[in-house]
XYZ file of C-alpha atoms in Angstrom:
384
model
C 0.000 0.000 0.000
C 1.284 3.740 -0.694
C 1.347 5.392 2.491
C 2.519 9.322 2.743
C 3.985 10.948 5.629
C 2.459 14.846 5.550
C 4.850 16.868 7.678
C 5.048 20.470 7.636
C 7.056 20.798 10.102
C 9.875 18.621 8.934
C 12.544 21.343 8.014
C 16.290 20.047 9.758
C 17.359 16.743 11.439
C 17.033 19.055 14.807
C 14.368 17.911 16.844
C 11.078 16.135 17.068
C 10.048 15.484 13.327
C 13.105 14.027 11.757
C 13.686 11.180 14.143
C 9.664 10.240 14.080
C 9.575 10.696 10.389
C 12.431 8.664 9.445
C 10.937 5.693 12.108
C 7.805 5.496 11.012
C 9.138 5.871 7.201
C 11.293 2.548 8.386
C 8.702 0.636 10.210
C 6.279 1.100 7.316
C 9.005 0.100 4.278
C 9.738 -2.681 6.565
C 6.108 -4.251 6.392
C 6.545 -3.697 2.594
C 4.744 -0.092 2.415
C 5.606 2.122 0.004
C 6.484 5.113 1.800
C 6.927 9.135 1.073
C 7.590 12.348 3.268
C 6.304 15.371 2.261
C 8.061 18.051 4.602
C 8.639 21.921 4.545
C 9.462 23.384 1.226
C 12.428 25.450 3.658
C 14.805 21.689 3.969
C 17.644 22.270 5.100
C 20.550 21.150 3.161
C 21.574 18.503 5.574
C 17.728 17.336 6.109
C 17.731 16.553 2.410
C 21.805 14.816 2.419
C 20.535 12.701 5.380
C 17.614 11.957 3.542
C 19.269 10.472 0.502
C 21.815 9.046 2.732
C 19.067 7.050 4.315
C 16.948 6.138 2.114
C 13.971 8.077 2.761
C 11.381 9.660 -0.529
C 11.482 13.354 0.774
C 9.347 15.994 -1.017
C 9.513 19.696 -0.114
C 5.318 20.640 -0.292
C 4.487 22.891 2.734
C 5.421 26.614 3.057
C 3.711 26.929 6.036
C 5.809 25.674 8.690
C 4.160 24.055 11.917
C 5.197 25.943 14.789
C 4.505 29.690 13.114
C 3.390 32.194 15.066
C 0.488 34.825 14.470
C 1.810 38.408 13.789
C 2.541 40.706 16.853
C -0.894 42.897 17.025
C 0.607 46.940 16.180
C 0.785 48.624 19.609
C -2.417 51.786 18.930
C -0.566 55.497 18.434
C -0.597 57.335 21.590
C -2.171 61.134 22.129
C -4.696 62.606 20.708
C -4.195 61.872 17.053
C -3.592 58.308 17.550
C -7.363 58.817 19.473
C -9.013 60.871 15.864
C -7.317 58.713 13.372
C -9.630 55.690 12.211
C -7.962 52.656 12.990
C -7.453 50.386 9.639
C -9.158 47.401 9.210
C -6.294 44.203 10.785
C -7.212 40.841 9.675
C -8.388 39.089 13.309
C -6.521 35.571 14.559
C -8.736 33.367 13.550
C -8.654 35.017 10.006
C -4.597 34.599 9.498
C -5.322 31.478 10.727
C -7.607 30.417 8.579
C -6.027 31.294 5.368
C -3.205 29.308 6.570
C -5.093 26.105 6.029
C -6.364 27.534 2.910
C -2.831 27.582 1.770
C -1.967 24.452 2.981
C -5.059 22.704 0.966
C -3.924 24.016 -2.151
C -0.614 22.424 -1.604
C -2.399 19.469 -0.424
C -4.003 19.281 -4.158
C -0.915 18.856 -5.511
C 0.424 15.667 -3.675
C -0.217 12.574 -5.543
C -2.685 10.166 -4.350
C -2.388 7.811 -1.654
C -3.982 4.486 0.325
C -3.657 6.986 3.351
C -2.088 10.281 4.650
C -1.090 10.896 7.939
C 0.362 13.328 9.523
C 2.652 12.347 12.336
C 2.395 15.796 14.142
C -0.792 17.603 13.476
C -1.791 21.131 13.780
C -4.945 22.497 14.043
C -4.635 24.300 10.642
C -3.463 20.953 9.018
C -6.699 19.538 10.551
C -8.723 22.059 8.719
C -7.115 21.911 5.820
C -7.376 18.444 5.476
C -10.883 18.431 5.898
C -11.830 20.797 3.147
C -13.077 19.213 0.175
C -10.138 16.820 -1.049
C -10.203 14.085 -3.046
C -11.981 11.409 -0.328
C -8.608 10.367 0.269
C -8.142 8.696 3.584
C -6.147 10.405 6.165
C -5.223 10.567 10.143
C -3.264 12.415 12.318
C -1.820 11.416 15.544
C -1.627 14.890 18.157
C 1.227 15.428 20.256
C 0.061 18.454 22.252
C -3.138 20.392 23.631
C -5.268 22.247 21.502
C -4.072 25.690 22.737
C -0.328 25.364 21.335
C 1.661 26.355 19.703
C -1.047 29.533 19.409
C -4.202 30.043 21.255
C -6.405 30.372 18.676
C -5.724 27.203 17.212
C -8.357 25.838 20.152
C -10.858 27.561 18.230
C -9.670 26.431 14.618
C -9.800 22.908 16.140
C -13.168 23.426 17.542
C -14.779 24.884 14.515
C -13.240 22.043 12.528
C -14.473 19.223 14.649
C -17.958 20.444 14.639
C -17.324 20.592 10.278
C -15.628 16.959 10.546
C -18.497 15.423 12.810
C -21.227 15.964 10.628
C -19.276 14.666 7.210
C -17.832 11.187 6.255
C -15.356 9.815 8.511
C -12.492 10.496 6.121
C -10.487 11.760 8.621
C -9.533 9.763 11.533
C -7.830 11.273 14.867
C -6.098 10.193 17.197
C -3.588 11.082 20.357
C -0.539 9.612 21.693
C -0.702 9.718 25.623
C -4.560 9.991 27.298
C -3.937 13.509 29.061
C -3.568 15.025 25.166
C -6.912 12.721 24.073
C -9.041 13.405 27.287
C -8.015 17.830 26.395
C -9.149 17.069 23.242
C -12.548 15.836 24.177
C -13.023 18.906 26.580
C -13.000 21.071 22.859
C -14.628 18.688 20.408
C -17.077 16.102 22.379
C -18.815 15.160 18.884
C -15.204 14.178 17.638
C -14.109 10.516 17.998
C -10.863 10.594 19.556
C -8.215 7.524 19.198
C -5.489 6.543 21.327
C -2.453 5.793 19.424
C 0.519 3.416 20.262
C 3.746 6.415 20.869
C 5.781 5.938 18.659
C 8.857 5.682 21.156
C 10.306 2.582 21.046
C 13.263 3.025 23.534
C 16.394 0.580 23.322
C 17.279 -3.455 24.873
C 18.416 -2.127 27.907
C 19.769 -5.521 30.086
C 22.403 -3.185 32.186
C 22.129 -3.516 36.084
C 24.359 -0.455 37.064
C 25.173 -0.403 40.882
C 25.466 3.802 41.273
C 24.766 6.772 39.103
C 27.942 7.168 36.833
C 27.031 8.293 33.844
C 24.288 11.194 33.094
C 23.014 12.066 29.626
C 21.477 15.459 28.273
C 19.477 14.991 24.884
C 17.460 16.682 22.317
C 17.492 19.907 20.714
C 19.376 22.006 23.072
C 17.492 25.812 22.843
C 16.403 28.296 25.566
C 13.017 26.826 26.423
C 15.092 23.269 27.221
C 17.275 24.524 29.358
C 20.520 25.765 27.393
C 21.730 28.465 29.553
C 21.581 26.052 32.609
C 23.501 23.448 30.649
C 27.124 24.719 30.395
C 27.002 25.006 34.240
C 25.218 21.613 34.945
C 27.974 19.706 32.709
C 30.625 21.541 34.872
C 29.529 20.896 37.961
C 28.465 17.290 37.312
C 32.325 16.287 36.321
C 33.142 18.197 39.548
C 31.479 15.326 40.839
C 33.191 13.008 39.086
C 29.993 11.885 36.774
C 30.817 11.276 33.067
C 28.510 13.363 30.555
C 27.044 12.529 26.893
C 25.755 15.616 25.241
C 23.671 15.640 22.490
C 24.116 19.061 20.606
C 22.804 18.274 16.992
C 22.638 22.283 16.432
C 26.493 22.834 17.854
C 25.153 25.293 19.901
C 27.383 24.496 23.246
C 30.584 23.427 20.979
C 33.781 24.639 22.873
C 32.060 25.737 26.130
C 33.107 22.364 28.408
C 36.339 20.524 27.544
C 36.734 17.703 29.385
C 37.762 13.794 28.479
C 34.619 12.641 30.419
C 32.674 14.526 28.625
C 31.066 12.619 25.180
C 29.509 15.944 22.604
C 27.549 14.074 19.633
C 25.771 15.402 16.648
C 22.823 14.209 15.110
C 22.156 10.346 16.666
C 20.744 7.863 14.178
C 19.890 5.334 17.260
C 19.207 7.585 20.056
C 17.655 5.048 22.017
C 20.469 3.053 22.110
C 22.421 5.495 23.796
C 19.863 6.838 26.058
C 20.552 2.617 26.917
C 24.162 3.528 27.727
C 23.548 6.003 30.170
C 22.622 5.709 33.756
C 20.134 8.862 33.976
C 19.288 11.111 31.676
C 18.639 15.019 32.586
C 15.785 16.894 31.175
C 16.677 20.468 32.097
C 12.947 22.527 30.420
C 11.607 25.393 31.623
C 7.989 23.483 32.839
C 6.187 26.568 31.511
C 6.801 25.706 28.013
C 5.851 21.882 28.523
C 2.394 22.447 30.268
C 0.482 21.414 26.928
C 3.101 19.121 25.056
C 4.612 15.969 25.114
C 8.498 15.363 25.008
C 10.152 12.428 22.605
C 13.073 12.745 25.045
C 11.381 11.770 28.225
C 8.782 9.221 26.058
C 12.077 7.741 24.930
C 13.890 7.155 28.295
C 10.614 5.623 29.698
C 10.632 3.369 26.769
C 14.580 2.450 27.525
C 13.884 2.325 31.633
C 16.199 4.763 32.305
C 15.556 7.189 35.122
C 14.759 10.605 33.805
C 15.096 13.741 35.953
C 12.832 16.774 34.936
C 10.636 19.595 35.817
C 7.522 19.374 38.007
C 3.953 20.674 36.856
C 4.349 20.079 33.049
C 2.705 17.511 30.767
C 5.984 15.194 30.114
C 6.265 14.959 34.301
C 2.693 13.845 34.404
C 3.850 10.917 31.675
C 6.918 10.619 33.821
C 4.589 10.279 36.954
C 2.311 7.840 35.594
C 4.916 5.553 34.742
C 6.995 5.910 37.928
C 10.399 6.988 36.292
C 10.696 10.430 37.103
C 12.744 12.231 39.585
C 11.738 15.705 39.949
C 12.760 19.211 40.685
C 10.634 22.567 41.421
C 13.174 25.561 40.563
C 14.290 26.090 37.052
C 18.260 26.597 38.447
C 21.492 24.392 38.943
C 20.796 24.023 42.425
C 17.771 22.570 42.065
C 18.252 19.828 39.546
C 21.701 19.001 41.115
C 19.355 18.731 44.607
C 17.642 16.220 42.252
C 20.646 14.237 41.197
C 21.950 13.916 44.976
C 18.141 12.812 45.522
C 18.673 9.967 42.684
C 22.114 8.989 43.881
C 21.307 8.032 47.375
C 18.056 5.945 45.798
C 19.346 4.958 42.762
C 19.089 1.062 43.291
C 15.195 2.059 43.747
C 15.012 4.258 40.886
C 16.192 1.977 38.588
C 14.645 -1.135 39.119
C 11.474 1.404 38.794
C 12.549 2.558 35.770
C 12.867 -0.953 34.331
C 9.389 -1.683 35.186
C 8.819 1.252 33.324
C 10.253 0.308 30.368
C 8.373 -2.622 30.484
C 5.062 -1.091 30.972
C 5.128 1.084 28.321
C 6.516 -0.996 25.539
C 3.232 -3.298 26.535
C 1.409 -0.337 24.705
C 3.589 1.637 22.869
C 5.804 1.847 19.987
C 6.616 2.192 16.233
C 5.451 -1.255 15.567
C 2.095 -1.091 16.984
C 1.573 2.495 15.240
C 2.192 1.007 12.054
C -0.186 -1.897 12.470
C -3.024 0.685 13.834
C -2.663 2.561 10.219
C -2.680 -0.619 8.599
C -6.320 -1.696 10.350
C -7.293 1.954 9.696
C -6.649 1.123 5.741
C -8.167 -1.946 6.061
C -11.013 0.058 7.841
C -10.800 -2.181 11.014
C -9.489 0.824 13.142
């Protein structure tokens, strides 16, 4: 069966989309799909080399990428002629908004036919857009965050869409990877079925039975909103302490700031689970404020591995983290607080681990690649 990947937010090998992309693109060609990606029509030059290094059919079809935000609303002229003068007519939210799915249906139009599209990340624009008249192709998308990010008004896109989609044929079939995003969804769009799909972390064989916390790892795309600034100083004082360190810095962002033979910098990871697997804990070093609605593949994947994960209280990736009893926790976004958390996991780290086996355990009884791939396989066979 031809199966395409619709991704608008696929732009770099930095990050969230990449890694799932290529995955699924795997998993899919494995159980003799045939498989395409349609990303951003902004690749970067190294998306598209890794692409053709691995294999994977990459089109550039979207120009409007994922994670946009709405236009800053002009500040009104102050005194009295800023009072007299007759504002001009501004284009509201939910009006940009809108034509952004317009746009993003006519591009739709364009890509070839398919036995399903699904898009791996969906927006609440992409949902509209895919539910204006297309060709009765069937599609799904699988949601990784609340319907309020990454703008506000998107709630209301995905509300008026719902209440559009409800009342049509079920061409379009939705679906959420953990239940805290499916039951916020419900809250907005009752009428809407809502699925919940296998995440499609897979996390690594991971048969190591360490005796203390040695070695500490620090993954993902490293930015401000994930902790950068903090990082530098964490890494320091962590080899102070005689732990060894494996950075991920795909973006080469903290290049030349720590030198130290303990300390392991890598680029962009083809197996990432694997070593998450090698590593003893893993710090998670967000600001919780810009996790309160979204889910993190970072976290999902060292549940998946059963590898104790230390991160911030009070956001949506600690809930996960809660849930699955592999989370160590701190309440301050500073140095001193997560390093209060590292001290925590070293002096119960026998606990914590055999808890984050379990873990591991637990959620590969529901989760995974695998199991996504077989639920958009039923959904083609129209036994989903």
């Amino acid at each position: 069966m031809k199966i395409s990947l619709l991704d608008p937010g696929l732009k770099s090998v930095v990050g969230h989309h990449f890694d799932l992309d290529l995955r699924l693109a795997r998993v899919l060609a494995q159980r003799g799909h045939e498989v395409s990606v349609h990303g951003s029509r902004d690749l970067a030059p190294t998306l598209v080399a890794k692409a053709a290094e691995v294999g994977m059919e990459l089109h550039a079809s979207f120009s409007i990428p994922t994670y946009r935000r709405l236009p800053a609303e002009k500040k009104a002229a102050n005194g009295l002629r800023g009072l007299l003068r007759r504002p001009q007519a501004q284009p509201s939210a939910i009006d940009i908004y809108r034509s952004w799915a317009r746009q993003t249906a006519e591009e739709l139009a364009v890509i070839p036919e398919a036995d399903l599209w699904f898009w791996p990340t969906l927006a609440s624009y992409q949902f509209d857009a895919a539910t204006l008249p297309q060709r009765g192709i069937r599609q799904a998308g699988g949601l990784w965050w609340q319907p309020r990010f990454p703008v506000e008004i998107g709630a209301r896109s995905w509300q008026q869409t719902a209440r559009r989609a409800a009342g049509a044929a079920p061409q379009f079939v939705v679906g959420a990877y953990d239940e805290a995003i499916a039951r916020a969804y419900r809250s907005f769009s009752p009428q809407l079925e809502m699925h919940r799909l296998p995440c499609p972390h897979d996390g690594a064989v991971n048969l190591r039975q360490p005796a203390e916390l040695k070695r500490i790892g620090f993954f993902g795309h490293q930015r401000l909103d994930r902790g950068i600034d903090l990082v530098p100083g964490l890494v320091n004082a962590l080899l102070d302490r005689g732990f060894e360190i494996v950075l991920q810095d795909s973006s080469q962002t903290l290049r030349g700031k720590v030198d130290d033979p303990r300390l392991e910098i890598l680029p962009f990871i083809d197996d990432f689970p694997a070593l998450v697997a090698r590593c003893d804990a893993v710090i998670w070093p967000s600001r919780w404020e810009a996790y309160q609605q979204n889910c993190s593949g970072v976290v999902s994947e060292c549940i998946a591995t059963g590898v104790p994960v230390i991160l911030p209280a009070g956001c949506l990736p600690a809930e996960v983290a809660a849930r699955f009893n592999c989370g160590i926790f701190f309440c301050d976004y500073s140095s001193e607080a997560i390093l209060e958390a590292v001290d925590a996991l070293t002096a119960g780290f026998a606990t914590a681990w055999a808890a984050a086996q379990a873990a591991g355990q637990a959620w590969r009884a529901e989760n995974g690649t695998e199991r996504l791939a077989c639920w958009l396989e039923h959904l083609i066979e129209g036994k989903a």
